[in-house]
Structures are given as structure tokens and as C-alpha cells.
Backbone as numpy.savetxt, mean C-alpha at the origin, in Angstrom:
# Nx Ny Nz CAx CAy CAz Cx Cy Cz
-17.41 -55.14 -50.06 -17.91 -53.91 -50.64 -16.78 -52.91 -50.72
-16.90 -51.69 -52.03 -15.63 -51.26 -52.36 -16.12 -49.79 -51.45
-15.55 -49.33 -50.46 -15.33 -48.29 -49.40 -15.61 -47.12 -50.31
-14.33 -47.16 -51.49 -14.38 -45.97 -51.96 -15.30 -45.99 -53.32
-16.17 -46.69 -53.73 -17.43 -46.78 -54.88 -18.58 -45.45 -54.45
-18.61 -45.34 -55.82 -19.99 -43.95 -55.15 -21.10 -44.66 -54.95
-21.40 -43.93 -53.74 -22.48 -44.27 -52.59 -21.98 -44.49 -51.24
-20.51 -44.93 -51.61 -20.01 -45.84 -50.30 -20.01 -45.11 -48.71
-19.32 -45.56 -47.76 -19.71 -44.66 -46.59 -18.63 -43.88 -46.76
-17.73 -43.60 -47.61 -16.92 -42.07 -47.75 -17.60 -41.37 -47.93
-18.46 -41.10 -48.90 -19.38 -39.81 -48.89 -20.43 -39.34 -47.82
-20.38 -40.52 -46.68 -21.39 -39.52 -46.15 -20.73 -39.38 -44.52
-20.98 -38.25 -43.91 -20.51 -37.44 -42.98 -20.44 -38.19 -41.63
-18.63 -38.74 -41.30 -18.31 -39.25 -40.50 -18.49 -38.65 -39.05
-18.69 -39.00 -37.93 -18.76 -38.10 -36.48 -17.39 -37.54 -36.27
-15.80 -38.31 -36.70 -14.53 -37.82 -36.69 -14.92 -36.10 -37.50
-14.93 -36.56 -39.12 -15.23 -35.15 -39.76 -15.98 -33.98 -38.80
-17.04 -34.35 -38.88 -17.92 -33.16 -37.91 -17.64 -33.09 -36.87
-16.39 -33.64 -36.22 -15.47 -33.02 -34.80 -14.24 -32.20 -35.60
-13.77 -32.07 -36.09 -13.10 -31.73 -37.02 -13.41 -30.20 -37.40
-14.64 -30.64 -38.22 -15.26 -28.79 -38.82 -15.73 -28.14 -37.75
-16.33 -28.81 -36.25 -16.36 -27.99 -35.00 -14.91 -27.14 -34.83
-14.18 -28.21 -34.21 -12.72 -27.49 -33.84 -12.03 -26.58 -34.91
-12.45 -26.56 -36.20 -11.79 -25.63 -36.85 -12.42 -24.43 -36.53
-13.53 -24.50 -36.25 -14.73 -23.19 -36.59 -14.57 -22.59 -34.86
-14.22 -23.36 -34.24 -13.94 -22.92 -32.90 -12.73 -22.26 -32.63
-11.96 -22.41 -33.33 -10.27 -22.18 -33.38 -10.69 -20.69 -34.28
-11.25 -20.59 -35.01 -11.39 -19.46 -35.76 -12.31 -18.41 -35.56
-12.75 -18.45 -34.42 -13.85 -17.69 -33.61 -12.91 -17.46 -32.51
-12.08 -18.01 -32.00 -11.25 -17.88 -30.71 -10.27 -16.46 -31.12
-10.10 -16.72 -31.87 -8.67 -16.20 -32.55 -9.04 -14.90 -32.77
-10.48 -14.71 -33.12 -11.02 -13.19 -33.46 -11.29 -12.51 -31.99
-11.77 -13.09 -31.09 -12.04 -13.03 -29.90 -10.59 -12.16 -28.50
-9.77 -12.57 -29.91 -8.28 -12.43 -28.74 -7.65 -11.10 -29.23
-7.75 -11.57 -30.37 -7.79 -10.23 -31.27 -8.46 -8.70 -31.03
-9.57 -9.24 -30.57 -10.16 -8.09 -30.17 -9.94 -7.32 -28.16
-9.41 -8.36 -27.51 -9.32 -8.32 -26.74 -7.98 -7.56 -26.45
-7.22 -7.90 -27.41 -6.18 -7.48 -27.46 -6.17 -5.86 -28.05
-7.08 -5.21 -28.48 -7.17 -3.92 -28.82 -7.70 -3.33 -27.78
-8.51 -4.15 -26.55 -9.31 -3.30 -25.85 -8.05 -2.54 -24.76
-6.92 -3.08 -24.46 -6.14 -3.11 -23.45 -5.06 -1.88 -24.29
-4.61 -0.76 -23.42 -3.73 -0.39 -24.01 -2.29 -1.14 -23.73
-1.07 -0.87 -23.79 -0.09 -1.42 -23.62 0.42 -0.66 -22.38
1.10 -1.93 -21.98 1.66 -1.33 -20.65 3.01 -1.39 -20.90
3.28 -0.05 -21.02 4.57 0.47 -21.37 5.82 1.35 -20.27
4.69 1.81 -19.31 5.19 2.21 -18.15 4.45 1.62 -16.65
5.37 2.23 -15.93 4.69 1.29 -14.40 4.77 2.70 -13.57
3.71 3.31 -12.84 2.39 2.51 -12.31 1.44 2.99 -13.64
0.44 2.40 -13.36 -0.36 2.70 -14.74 -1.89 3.35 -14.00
-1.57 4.48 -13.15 -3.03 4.76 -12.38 -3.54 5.32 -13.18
-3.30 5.99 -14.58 -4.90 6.42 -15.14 -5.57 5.52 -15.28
-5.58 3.97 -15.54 -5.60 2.87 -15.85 -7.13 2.05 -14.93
-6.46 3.06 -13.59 -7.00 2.53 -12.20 -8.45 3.27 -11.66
-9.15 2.35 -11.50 -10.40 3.22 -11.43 -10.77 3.55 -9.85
-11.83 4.82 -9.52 -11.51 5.58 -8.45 -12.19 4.06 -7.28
-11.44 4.36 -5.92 -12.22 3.71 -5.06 -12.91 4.33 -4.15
-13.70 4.10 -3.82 -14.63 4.80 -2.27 -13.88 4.47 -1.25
-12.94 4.63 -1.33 -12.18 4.79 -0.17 -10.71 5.62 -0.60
-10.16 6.30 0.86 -9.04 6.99 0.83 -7.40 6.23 0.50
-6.90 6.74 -0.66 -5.69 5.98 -0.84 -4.77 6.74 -0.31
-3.67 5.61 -0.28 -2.82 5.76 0.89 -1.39 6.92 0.08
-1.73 6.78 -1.08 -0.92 8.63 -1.47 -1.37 9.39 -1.08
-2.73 9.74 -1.06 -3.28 10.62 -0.96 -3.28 11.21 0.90
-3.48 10.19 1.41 -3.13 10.81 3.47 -1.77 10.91 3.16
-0.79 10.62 2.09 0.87 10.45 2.52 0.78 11.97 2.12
0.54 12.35 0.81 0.53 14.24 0.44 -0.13 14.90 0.98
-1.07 14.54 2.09 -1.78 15.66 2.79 -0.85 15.81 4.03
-0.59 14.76 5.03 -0.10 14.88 5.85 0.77 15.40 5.88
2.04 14.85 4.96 3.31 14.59 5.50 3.64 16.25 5.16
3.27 17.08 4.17 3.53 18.58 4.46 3.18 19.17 5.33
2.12 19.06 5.91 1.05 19.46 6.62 2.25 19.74 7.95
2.78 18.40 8.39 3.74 18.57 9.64 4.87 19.05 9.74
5.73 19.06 7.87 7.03 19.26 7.54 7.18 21.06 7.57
5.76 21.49 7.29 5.92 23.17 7.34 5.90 23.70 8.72
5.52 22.77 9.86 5.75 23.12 11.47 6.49 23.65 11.57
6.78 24.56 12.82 8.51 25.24 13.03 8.34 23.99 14.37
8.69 23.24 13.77 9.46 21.92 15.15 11.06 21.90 15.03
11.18 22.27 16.56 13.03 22.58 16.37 13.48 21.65 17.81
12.76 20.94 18.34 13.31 20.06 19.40 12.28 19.06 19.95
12.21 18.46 20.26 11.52 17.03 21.21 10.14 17.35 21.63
10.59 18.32 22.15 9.50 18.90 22.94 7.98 19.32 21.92
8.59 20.21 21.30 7.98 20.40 19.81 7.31 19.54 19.23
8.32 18.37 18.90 7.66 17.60 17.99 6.74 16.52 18.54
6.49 16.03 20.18 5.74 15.48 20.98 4.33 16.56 20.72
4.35 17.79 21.04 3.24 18.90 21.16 2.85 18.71 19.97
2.95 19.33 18.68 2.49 18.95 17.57 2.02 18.06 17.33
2.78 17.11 17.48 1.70 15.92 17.05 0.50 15.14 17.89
0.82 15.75 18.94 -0.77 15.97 19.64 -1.59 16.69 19.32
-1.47 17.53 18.74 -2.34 18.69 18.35 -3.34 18.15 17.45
-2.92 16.62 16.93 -3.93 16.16 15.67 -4.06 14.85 16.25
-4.05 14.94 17.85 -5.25 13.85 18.49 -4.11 12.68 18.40
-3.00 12.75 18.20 -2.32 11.60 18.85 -2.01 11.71 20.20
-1.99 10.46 20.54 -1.16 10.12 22.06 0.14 10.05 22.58
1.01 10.65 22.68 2.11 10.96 22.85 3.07 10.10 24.24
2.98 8.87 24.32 3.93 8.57 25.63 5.36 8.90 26.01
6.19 9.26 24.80 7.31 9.15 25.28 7.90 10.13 23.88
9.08 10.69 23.75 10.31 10.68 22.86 11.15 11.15 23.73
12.35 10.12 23.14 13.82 10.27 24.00 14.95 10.08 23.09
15.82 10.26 23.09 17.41 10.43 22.11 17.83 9.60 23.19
18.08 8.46 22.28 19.04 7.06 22.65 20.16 6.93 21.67
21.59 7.89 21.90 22.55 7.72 21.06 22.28 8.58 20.14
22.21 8.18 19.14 22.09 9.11 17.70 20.90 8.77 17.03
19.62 8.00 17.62 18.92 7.62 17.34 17.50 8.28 18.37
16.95 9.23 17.78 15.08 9.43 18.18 14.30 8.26 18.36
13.72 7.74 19.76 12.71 7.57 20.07 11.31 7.48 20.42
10.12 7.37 19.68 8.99 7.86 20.14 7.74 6.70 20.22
7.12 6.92 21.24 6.18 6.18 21.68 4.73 6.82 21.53
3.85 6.13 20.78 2.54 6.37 21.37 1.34 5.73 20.76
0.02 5.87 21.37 -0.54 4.87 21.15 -1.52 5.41 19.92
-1.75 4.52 18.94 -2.85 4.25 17.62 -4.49 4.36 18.40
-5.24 4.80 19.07 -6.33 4.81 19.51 -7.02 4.63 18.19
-7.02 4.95 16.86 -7.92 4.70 15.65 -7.28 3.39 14.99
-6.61 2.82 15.15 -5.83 1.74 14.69 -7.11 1.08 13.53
-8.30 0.41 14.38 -9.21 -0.40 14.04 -9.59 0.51 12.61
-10.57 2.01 12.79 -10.36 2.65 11.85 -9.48 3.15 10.63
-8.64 3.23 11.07 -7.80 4.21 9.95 -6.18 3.55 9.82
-6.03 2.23 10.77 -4.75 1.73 10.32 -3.94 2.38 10.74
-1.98 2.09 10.70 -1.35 2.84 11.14 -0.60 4.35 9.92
-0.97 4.26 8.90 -0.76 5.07 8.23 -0.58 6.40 8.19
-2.07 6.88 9.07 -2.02 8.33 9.36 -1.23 8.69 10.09
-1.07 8.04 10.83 -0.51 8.85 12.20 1.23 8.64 11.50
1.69 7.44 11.20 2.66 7.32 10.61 3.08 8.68 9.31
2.07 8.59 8.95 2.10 10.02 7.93 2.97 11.31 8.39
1.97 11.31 9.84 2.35 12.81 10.58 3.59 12.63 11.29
3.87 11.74 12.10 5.50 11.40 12.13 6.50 11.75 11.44
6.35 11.13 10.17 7.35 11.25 9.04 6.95 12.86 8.48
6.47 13.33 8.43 6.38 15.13 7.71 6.86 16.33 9.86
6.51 15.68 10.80 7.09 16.16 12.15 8.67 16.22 12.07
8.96 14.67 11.25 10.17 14.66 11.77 11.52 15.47 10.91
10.69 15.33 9.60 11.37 16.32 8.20 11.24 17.68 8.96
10.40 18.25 9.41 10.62 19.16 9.99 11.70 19.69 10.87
11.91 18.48 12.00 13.36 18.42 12.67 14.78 18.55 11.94
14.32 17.73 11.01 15.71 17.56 10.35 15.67 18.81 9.53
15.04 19.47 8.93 15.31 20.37 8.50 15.88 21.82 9.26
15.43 22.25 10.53 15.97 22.97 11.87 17.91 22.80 11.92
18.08 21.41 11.23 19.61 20.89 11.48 19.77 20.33 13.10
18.34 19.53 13.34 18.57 18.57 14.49 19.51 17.37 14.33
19.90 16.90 14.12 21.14 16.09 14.10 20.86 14.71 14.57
20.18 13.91 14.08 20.16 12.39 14.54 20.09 11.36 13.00
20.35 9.68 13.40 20.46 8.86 12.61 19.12 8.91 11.81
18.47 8.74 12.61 16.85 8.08 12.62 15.93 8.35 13.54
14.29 7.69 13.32 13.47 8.13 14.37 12.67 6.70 14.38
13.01 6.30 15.52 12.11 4.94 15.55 10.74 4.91 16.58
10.00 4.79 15.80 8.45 5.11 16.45 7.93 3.50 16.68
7.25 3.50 18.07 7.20 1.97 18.50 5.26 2.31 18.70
4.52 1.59 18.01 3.25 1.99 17.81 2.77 0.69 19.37
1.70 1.64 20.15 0.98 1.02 21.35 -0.59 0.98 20.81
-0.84 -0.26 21.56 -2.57 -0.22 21.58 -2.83 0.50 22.87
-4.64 0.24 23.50 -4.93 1.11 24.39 -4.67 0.54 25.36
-3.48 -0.81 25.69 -3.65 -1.15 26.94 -2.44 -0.63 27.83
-1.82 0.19 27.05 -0.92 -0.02 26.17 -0.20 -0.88 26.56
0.10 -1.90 24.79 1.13 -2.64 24.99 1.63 -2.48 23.48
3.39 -3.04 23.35 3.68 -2.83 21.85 3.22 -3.61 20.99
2.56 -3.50 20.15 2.42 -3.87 18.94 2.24 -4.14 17.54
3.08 -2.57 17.09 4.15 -2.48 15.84 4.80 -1.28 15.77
5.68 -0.79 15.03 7.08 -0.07 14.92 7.25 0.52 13.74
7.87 1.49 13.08 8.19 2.14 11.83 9.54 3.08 12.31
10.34 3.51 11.06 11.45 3.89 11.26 11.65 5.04 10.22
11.79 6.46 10.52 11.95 7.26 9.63 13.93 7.31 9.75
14.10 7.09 8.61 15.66 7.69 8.00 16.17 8.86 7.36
16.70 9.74 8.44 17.26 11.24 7.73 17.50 11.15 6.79
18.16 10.18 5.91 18.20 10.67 4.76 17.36 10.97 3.77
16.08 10.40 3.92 15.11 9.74 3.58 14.37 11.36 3.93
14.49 12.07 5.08 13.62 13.30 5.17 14.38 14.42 4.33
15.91 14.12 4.45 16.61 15.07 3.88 16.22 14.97 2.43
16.29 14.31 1.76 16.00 14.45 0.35 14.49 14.78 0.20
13.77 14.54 1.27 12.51 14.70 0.95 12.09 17.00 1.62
12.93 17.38 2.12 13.45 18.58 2.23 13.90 19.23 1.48
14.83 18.38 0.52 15.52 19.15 -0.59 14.91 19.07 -1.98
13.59 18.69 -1.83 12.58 18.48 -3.10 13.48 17.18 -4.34
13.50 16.08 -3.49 14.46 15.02 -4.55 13.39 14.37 -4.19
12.73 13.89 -3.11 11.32 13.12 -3.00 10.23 13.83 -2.83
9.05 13.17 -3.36 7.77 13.82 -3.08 7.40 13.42 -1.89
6.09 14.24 -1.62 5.90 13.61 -0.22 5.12 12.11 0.22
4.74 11.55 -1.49 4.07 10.27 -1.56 5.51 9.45 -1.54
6.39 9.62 -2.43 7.70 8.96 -2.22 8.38 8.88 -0.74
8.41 10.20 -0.32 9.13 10.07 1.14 8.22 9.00 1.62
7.06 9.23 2.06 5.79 8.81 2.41 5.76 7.26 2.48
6.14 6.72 1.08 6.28 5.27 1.18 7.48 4.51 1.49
8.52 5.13 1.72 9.64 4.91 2.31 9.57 4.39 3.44
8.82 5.30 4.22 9.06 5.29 5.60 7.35 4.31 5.98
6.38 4.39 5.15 5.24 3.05 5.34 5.80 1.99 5.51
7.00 1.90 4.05 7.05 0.39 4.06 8.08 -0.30 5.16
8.36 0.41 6.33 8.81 -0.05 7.34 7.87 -0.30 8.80
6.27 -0.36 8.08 5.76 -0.11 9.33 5.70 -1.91 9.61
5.64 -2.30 10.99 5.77 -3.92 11.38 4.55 -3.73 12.39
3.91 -5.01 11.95 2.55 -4.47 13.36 2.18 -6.08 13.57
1.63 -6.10 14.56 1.04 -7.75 14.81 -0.32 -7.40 14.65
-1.14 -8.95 14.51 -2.43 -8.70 14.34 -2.92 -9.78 15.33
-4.12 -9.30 16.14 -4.87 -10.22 16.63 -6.19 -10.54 16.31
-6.39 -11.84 16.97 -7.46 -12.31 16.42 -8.51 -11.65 17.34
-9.89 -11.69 16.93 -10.67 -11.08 17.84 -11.26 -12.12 18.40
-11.03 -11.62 20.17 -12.17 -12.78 20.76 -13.09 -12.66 20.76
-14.16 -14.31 21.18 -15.49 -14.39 20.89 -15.48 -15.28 22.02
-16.62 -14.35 22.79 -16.94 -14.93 24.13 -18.51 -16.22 23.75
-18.08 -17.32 24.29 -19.74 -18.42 23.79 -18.91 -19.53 24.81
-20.03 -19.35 25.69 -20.21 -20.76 26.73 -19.96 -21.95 26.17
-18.88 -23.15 26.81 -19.44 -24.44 26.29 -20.69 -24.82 26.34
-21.59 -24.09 26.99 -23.36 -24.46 26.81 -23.60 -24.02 25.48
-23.59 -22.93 24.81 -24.18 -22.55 23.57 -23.91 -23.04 22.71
């Protein structure tokens, strides 16, 4: 029998064909789809893109960095002593600061840790210590060694004069200073125990 004679099975609608006019019609529905997707997005042309970013129910971490860190930097803190007192004044724990070399020491313990992370208090550190440096206290750095309540150490952050100085001389904001001196915070984490009998 001649394949291609009218009637033959060329004329009538192979399962290949009608996979065929699917995938075209699918390909051409896709394409509008991307298209449009592609208008919904503006372009990201700059970085960070927070209008972009929608609000959270919770406190962001610019936002404790610009409250705080002025908050402590307008102190009249002009020595050790000072800057231990002050920053008790907003419910931290104060164990220790000592000048080791050219380098500030300070100790104390996170009692809100679980709550509020080390941020805040780190906040008020870094705007205490701009304060110092601004007086023309004279050191490298300020290395803050964060305690739990037993106390024992378990994490650290490091403010760098230069880092307050520019943030003094209005070259950083106080979210910029702010994250400077976060992104040096080092902390361990533990696991929480769970007390259950080998009976239970």
C-alpha cells in the first residue's frame, strides 16, 4: 500500500505530531510567562536593595547599631573607669577593663544572650569606646571577651580606633561603624541539654 495515496496514514494524526504541537504550544506559553516575570522584578542595579525588602517583626540589626552606638559615643567617657560605669548604667555586667600594652581590655557577661544575642551590648561597647577615643585616649584597640552566667568565656569582638576614629569624624555612619566592629563578634554555641532517664 502507497503511504503517501490519499487516505493513507499520512493524513491522519500521528502521536509523534501531537507531541510535537504540545511542545510547541508549551514553549510558547513559557516564553510569555518569563516575559512577564521579567517585568515584575525591577533591576538590580545597585546593592543593598532595602526598599526592595519587606518590613520584619522583628528588630534589625542597623537599626540597635544607630540607636546605640550614638547613644554611648555622646557620653563624656574620658577613662576606664568611665567607660566600665556607663555601660552599666544600661544593665550590663561589667567584670573587668584593663590596658594590656596598647591594647583595652574588657570583660563582661551577656545575661540576655538567649534573648537579644550579642549585638546590643556589642553596640554599646563600640559607641562607649568612640567616645574614649574621641577624649584622645590613646590605645590600639578594645578587645571585649563576652562571659555567660557561669561565668565562663564564650565569645569575643574587637573594636579598632581607627574604625571609631572615622566613625568620630563623620566618614562612617553609625550602622557602618556598627558593622565593622559586629563582624568581629566570635561566640560558641551550645547545645541545650535534655535531661530523660535511660527508663523513659
Amino acid at each position: 500500500m502507497d503511504r503517501n495515496a490519499p487516505g493513507g496514514e499520512s493524513e491522519r494524526p500521528t502521536r509523534r505530531r501531537f507531541l510535537q504541537a504540545g511542545a510547541v504550544a508549551a514553549i510558547a506559553s513559557l516564553a510569555g510567562c518569563i516575559e512577564e516575570m521579567g517585568t515584575e522584578f525591577p533591576q538590580n542595579t545597585e546593592w543593598p536593595v532595602s526598599e526592595y525588602v519587606p518590613d520584619l517583626p522583628v528588630e534589625e540589626r542597623s537599626a540597635i547599631l544607630e540607636e546605640r552606638i550614638p547613644e554611648l559615643a555622646s557620653a563624656d567617657i574620658t577613662d576606664l573607669e568611665g567607660l566600665a560605669s556607663t555601660l552599666e548604667e544600661y544593665d550590663m555586667v561589667v567584670e573587668s577593663v584593663e590596658r594590656e600594652r596598647d591594647v583595652l581590655t574588657l570583660e563582661y557577661v551577656n545575661t540576655d544572650r538567649y534573648d537579644e544575642g550579642n549585638v546590643h551590648d556589642v553596640a554599646l561597647i563600640a559607641g562607649g569606646y568612640a567616645s574614649l577615643v574621641e577624649t584622645g585616649y590613646d590605645a590600639v584597640a578594645l578587645g571585649a571577651t563576652i562571659l555567660d552566667d557561669a561565668p565562663a568565656s564564650y565569645g569575643s569582638a574587637t573594636v579598632e580606633t581607627p574604625h571609631a576614629e572615622e566613625y568620630n569624624a563623620g566618614e562612617l555612619t553609625a550602622a557602618e561603624y556598627g558593622e565593622l566592629v559586629v563582624s568581629t563578634i566570635e561566640s560558641q554555641r551550645y547545645e541545650p541539654g535534655v535531661d530523660v532517664s535511660p527508663d523513659e
